[in-house]
Short mmCIF file of C-alpha atoms in Angstrom, two decimals:
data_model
loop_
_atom_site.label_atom_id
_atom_site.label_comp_id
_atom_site.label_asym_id
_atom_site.label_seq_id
_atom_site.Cartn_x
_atom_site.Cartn_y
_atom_site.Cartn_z
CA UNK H 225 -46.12 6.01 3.78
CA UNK H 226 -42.33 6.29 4.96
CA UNK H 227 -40.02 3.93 3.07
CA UNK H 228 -38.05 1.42 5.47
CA UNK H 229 -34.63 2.86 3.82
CA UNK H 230 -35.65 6.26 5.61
CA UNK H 231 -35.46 5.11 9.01
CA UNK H 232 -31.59 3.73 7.90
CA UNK H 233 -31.25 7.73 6.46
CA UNK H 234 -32.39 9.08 10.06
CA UNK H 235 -29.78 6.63 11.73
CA UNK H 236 -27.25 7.50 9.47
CA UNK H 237 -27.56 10.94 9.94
CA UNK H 238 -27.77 10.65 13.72
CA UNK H 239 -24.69 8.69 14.28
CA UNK H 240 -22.79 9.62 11.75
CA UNK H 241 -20.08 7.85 9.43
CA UNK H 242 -18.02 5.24 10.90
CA UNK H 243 -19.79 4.28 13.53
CA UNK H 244 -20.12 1.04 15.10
CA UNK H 245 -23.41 1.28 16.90
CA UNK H 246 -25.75 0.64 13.88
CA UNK H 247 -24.80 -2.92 13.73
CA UNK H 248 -25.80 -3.38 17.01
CA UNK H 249 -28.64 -1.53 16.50
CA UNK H 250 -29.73 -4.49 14.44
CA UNK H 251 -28.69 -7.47 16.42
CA UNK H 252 -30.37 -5.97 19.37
CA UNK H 253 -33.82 -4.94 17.56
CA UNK H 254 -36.28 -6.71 15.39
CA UNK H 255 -35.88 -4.39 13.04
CA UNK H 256 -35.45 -0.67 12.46
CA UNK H 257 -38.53 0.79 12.63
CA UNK H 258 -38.63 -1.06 16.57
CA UNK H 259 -35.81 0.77 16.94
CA UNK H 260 -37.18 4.08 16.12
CA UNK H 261 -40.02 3.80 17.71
CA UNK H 262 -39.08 2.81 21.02
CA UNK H 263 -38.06 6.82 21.82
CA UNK H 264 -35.61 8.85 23.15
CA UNK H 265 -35.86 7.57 26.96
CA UNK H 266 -35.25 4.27 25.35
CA UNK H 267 -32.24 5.52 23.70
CA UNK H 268 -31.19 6.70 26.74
CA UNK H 269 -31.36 3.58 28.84
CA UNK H 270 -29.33 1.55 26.23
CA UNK H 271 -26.59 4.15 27.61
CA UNK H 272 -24.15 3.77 24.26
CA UNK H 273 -25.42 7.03 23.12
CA UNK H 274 -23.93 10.18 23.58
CA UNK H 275 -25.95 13.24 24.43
CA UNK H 276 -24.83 14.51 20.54
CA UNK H 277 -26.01 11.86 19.02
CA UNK H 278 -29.34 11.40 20.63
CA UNK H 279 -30.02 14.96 19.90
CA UNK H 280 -29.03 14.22 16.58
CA UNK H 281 -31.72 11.60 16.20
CA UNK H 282 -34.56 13.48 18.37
CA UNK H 283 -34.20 16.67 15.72
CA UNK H 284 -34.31 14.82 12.50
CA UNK H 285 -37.35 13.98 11.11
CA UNK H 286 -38.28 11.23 8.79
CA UNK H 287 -40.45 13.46 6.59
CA UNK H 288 -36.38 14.79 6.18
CA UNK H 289 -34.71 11.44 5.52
CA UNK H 290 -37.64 10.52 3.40
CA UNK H 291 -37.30 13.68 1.48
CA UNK H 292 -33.43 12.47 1.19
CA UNK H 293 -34.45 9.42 -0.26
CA UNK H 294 -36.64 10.76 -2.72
CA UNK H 295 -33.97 13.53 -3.93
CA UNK H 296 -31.17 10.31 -4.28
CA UNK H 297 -34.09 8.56 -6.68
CA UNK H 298 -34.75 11.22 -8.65
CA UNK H 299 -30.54 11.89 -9.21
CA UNK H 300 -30.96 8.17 -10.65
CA UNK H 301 -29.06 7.23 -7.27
CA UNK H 302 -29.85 3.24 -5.49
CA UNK H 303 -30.06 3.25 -1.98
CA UNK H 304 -29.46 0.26 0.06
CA UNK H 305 -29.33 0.12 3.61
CA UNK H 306 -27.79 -1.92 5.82
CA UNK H 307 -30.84 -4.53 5.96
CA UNK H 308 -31.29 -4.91 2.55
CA UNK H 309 -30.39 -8.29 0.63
CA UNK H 310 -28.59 -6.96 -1.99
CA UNK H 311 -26.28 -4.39 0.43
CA UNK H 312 -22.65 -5.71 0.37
CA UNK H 313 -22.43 -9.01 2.84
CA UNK H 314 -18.47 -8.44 3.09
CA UNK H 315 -19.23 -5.02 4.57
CA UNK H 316 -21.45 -7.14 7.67
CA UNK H 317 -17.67 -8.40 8.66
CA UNK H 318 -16.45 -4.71 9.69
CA UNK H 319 -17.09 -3.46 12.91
CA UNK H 320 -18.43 -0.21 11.34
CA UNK H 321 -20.50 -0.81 8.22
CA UNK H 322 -22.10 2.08 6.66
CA UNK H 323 -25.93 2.55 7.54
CA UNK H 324 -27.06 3.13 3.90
CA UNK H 325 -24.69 3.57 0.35
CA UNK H 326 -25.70 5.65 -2.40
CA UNK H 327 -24.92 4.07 -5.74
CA UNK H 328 -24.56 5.40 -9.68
CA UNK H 329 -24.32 2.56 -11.90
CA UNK H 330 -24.41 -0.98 -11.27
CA UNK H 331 -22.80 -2.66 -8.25
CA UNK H 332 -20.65 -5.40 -9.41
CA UNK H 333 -21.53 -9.10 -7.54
CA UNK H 334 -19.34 -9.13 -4.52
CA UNK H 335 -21.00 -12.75 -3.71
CA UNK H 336 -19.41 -15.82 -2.84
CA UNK H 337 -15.76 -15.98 -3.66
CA UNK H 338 -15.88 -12.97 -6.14
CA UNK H 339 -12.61 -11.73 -5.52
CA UNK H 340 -12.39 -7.91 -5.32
CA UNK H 341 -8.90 -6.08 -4.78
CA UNK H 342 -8.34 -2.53 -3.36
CA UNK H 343 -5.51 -0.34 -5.30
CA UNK H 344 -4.35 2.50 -3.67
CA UNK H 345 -1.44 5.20 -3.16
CA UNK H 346 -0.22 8.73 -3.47
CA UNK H 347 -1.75 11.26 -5.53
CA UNK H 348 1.35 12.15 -6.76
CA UNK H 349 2.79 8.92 -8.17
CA UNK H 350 5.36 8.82 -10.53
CA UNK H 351 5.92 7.40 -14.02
CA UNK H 352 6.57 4.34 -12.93
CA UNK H 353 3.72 3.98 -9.95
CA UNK H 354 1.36 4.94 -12.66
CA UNK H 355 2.70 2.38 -15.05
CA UNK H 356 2.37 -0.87 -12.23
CA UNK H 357 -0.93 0.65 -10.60
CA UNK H 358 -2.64 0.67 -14.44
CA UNK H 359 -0.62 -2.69 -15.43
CA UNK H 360 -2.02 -4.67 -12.22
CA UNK H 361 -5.35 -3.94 -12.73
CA UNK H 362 -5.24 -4.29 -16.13
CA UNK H 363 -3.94 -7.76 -15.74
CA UNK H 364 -6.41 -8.26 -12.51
CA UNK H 365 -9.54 -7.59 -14.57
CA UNK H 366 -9.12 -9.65 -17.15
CA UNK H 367 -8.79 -12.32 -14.87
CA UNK H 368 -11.99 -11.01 -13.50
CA UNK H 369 -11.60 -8.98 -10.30
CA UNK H 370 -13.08 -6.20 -9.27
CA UNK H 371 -10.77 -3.73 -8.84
CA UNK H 372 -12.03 -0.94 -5.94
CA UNK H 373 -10.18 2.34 -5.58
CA UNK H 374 -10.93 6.24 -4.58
CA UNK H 375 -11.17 7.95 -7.62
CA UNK H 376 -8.60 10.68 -6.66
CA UNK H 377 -5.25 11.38 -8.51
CA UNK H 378 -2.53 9.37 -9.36
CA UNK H 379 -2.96 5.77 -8.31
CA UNK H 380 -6.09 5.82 -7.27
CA UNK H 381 -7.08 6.90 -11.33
CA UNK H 382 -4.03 4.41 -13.00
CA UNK H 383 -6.47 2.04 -11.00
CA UNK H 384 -10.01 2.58 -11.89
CA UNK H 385 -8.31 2.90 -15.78
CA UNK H 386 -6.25 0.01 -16.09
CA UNK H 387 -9.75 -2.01 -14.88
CA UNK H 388 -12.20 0.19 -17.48
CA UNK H 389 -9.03 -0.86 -20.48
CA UNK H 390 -9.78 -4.67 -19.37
CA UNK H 391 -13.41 -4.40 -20.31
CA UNK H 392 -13.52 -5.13 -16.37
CA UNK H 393 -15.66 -4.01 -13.56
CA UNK H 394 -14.39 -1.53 -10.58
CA UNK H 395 -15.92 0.17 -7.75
CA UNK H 396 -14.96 3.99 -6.81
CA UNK H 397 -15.77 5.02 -3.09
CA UNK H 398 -15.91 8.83 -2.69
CA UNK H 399 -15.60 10.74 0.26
CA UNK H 400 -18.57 13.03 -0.62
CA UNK H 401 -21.76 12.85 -2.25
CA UNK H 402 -21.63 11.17 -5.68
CA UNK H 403 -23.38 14.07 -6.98
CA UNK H 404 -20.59 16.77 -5.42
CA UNK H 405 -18.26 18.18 -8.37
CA UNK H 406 -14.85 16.91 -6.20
CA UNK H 407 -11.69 16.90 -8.08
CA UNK H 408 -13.78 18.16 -11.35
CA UNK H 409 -10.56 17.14 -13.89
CA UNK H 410 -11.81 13.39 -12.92
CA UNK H 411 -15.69 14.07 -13.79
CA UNK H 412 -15.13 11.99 -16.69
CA UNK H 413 -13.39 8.64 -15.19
CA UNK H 414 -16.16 9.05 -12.68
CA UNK H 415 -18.32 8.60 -15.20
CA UNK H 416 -16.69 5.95 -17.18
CA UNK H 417 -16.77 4.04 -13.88
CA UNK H 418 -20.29 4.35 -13.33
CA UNK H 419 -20.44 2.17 -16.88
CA UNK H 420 -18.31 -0.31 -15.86
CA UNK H 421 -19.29 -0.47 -12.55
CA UNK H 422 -20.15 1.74 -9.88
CA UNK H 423 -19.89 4.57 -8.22
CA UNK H 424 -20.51 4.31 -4.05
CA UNK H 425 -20.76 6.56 -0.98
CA UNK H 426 -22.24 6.83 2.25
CA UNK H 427 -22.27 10.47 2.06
CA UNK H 428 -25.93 11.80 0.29
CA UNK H 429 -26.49 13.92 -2.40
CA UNK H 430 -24.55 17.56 -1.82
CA UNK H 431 -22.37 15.79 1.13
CA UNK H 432 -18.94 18.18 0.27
CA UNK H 433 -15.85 16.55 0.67
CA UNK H 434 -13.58 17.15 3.72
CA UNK H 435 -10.57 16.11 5.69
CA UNK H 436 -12.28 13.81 7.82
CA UNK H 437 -14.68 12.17 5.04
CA UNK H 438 -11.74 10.58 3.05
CA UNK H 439 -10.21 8.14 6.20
CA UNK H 440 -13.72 7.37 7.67
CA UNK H 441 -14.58 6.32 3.74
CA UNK H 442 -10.78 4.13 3.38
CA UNK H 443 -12.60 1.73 5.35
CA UNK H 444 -15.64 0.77 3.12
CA UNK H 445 -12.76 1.05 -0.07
CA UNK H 446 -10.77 -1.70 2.64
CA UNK H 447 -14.06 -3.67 3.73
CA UNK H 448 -15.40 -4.33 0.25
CA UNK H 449 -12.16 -6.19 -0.95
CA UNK H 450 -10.28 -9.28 0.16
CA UNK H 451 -6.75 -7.83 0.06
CA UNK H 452 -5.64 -3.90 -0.97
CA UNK H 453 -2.77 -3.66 -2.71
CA UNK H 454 -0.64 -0.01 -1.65
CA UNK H 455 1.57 1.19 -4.59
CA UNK H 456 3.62 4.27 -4.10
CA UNK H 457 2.92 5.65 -0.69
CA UNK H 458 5.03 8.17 1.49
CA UNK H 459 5.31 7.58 5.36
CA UNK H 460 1.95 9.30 5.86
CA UNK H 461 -0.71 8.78 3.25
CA UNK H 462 -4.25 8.28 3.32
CA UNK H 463 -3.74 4.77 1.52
CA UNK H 464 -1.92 3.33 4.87
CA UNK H 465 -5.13 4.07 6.29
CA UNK H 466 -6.97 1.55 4.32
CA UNK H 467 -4.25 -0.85 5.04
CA UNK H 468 -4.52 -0.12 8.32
CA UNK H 469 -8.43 -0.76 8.15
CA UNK H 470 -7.93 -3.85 6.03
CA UNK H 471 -5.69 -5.21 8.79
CA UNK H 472 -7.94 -4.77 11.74
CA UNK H 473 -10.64 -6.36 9.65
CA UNK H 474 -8.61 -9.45 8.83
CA UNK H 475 -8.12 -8.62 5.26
CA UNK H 476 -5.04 -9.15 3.26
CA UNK H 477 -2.28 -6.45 2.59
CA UNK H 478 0.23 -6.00 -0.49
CA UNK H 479 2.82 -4.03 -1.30
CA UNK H 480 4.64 -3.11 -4.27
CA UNK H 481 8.52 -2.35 -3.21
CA UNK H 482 10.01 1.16 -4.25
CA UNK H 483 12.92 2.40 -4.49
CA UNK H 484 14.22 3.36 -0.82
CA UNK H 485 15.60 6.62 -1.76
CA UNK H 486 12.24 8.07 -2.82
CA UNK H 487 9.86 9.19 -0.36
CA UNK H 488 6.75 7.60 -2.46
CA UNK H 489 8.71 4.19 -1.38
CA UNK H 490 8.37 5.12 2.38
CA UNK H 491 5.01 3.74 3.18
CA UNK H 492 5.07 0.65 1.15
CA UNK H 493 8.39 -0.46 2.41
CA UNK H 494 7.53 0.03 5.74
CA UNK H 495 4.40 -1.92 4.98
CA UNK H 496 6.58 -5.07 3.61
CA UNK H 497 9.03 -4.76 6.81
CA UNK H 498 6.02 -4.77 9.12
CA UNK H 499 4.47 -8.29 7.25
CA UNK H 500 2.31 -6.87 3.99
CA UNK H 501 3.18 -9.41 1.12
CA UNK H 502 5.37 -7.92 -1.61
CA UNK H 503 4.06 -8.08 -4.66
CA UNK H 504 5.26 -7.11 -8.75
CA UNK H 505 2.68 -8.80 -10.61
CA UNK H 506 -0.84 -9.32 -10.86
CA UNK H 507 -0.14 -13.42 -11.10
CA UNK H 508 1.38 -12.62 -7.41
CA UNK H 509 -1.85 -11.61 -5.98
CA UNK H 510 -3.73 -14.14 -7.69
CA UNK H 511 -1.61 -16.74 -6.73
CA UNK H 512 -2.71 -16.22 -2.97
CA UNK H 513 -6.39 -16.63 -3.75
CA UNK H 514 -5.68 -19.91 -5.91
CA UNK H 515 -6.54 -18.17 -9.31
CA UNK H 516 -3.34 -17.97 -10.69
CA UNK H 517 -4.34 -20.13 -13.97
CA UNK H 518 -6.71 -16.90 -14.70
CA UNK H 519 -3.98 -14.64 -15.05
CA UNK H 520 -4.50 -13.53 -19.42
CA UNK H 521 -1.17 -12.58 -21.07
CA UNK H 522 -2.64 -9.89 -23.34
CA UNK H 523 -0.65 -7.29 -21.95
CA UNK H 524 -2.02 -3.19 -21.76
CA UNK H 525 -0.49 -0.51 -23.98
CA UNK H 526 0.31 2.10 -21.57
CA UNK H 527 -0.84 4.87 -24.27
CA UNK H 528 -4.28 3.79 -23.65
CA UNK H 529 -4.69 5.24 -20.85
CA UNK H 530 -2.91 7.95 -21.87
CA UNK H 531 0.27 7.49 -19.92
CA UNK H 532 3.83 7.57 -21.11
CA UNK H 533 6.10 6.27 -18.09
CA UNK H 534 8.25 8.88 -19.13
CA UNK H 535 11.07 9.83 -16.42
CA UNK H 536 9.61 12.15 -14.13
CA UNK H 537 12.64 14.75 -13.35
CA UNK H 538 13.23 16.16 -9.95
CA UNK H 539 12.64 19.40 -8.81
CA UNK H 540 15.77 21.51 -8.02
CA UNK H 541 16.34 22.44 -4.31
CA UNK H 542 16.77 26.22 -5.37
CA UNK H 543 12.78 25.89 -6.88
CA UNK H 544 10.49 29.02 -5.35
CA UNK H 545 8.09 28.13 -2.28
CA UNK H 546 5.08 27.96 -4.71
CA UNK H 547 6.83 26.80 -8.09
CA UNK H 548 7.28 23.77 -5.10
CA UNK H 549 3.33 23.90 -4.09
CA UNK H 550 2.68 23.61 -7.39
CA UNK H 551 5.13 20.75 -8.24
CA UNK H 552 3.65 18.63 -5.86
CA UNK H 553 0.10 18.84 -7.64
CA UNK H 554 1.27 18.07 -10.52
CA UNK H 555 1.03 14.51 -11.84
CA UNK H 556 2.04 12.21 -14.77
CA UNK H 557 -1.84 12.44 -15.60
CA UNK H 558 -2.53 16.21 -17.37
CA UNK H 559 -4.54 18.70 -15.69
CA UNK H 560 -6.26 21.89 -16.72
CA UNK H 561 -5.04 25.51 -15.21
CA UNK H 562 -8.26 25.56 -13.00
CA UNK H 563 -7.53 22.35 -11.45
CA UNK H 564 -3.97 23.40 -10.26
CA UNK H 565 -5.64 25.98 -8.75
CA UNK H 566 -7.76 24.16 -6.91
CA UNK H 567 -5.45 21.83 -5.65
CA UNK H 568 -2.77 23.85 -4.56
CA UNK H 569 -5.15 26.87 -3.16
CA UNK H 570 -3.64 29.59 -5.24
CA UNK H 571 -4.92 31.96 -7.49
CA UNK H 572 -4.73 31.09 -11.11
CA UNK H 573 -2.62 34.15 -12.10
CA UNK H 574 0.46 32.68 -9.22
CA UNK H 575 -0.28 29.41 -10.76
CA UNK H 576 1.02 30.71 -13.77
CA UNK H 577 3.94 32.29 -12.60
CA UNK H 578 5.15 28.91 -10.87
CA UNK H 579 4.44 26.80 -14.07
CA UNK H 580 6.10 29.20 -15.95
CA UNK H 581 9.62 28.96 -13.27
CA UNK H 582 8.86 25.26 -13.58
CA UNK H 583 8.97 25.45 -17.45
CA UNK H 584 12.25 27.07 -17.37
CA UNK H 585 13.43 24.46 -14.75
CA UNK H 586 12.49 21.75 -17.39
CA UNK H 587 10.41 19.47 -14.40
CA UNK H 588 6.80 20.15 -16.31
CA UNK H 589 5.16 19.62 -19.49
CA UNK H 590 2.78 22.00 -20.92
CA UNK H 591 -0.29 21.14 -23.33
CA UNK H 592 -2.79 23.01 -25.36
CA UNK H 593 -5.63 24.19 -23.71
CA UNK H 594 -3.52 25.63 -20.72
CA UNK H 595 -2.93 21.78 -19.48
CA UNK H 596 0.07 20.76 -17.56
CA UNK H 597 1.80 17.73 -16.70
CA UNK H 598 5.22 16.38 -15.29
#
């Protein structure tokens, strides 16, 4: 017997992510299955189909999504679709909820007024980005929100860390199957969030990541929070893309202010002169939800996440072309040689020879184990 979640698998992989027909899929049907089985010339004659999609849907079985289904379960993965009880109600409020989410770990209560915060910003943050991103949800959790980020670099990480140091719960949203290796030097936060919380994707088991998977998943990171907080972000970042989507779905947008000169500060400034709330403290955030009594005054050690907000120095003008590629994956959080590699698409041998110029240029910090930092 097919499984009802199957028939949200087929949809899913019909329509794709990010679409905004599913949801009227289900106001205009009794029910899935109804859906399903009133055929292709009825697909037709609703005329909001493309000819893509409804070939899409005609050449994918449910013996397939099944079989999707059952590989998810047997990677220890939940799957809820979008008519299931327990699937996020905040997500019902987006024009474009996802058709089914794959889960590792346990999905915090986003019921009632649970109030859930998105941090994000650039992958290369600096000392000091690191430092607030960590502090706020630090300071956030222990006043007990969920704190709901991307699991990439930089902020995104200070994030999902500063949360995991409070004993709190967070939610990471990846743009690719949970069970994809992306961004391998993060396997182990990943993990650590799926204890105190969850991991979360539309995407199913062996989805790869891509350019267009990260901004079509900003808006589930967006949709599951009441506000998203942006710290560090240059003038075009994938975090002003999930301000942008938690804007158009009537969510709340803050800002932490940066130092003009810097073009990390770019994005978030811009955000505060176009009407996002500027914010320095978690007590600030809180104080716009009517919690501010929960703020705790334990403060966080910054060691303890393994972060020094050490001055990050600036890379001279007269740097090589990839001693400059390389610069700009490198972060206050340490990385292994392979990792470098990855991120700036160079061989590991040309990696070397730019972290050795940057050595001698004094911008980057070397460890054992062939791990670098700035």
């Amino acid at each position: 017997m097919v499984d009802r979640r199957a028939y949200w698998i087929w949809m899913q992989h019909g329509l794709g992510a990010g679409s905004t027909k599913p949801l009227r899929i289900l106001r205009s049907y009794e029910n899935i299955e109804q859906f399903y089985h009133s055929g292709e010339e009825s697909w037709r004659l609703e005329g909001i189909f493309t000819t893509k999609e409804i070939a899409r849907l005609s050449s994918y079985s449910l013996e397939q999504a099944q079989a999707q289904l059952d590989f998810a379960e047997k990677l220890g993965q939940q799957v809820l679709t979008l008519d299931d009880p327990c699937f996020p109600s905040r997500l019902y409020q987006i024009p474009n909820p996802p058709c089914v989410l794959y889960i590792k770990g346990r999905l915090p209560d986003l019921g009632g007024e649970r109030l859930a915060i998105a941090m994000v910003g650039t992958r290369h943050a600096s000392g000091s980005g690191i430092a607030t991103a960590a502090s706020l949800s630090y300071d956030l959790a222990k006043a007990g929100v969920v704190i709901v980020s991307g699991g990439a670099l930089g902020i995104d990480t200070a994030a999902h860390k500063g949360a995991i140091r409070a004993e709190g719960e967070t939610i990471c949203v990846l743009g690719c199957g949970i069970d994809f290796n992306y961004l391998m030097s993060n396997a182990a936060l990943r993990e650590s969030v799926a204890r105190h919380g969850a991991l979360v994707s539309e995407y199913p088991p062996n989805s790869p990541a891509s350019a267009t998977t990260f901004p079509v998943r900003n808006r589930i990171i967006a949709g599951l929070c009441q506000g998203t907080v942006v710290v560090e972000a240059a003038g075009k970042s994938g975090s002003l893309i999930t301000a942008d989507f938690a804007l158009n779905q009537g969510r709340d947008v803050f800002a932490v202010p940066g130092d003009v000169s810097r073009v990390v500060s770019r994005g978030v400034n811009t955000l505060i002169q176009t009407g996002a709330k500027a914010v320095w403290r978690a007590r600030d955030i809180l104080e716009e939800y009517g919690l501010s009594a929960k703020i705790m005054q334990e403060p966080m050690r910054m060691d303890e996440i393994r972060r020094e907000p050490a001055e990050v120095r600036p890379l001279p003008d007269d740097a090589s072309p990839e001693a400059s590629l390389v610069y700009g994956c490198l972060t206050q959080e340490e990385q292994p040689l392979s990792a470098l590699s990855e991120h700036a698409g160079l061989d590991v041998r040309r990696v070397l020879a730019a972290l050795t110029e940057l050595e001698l240029l004094g911008v980057v910090r070397s460890y054992s184990g062939k791990r670098y930092s700035l």
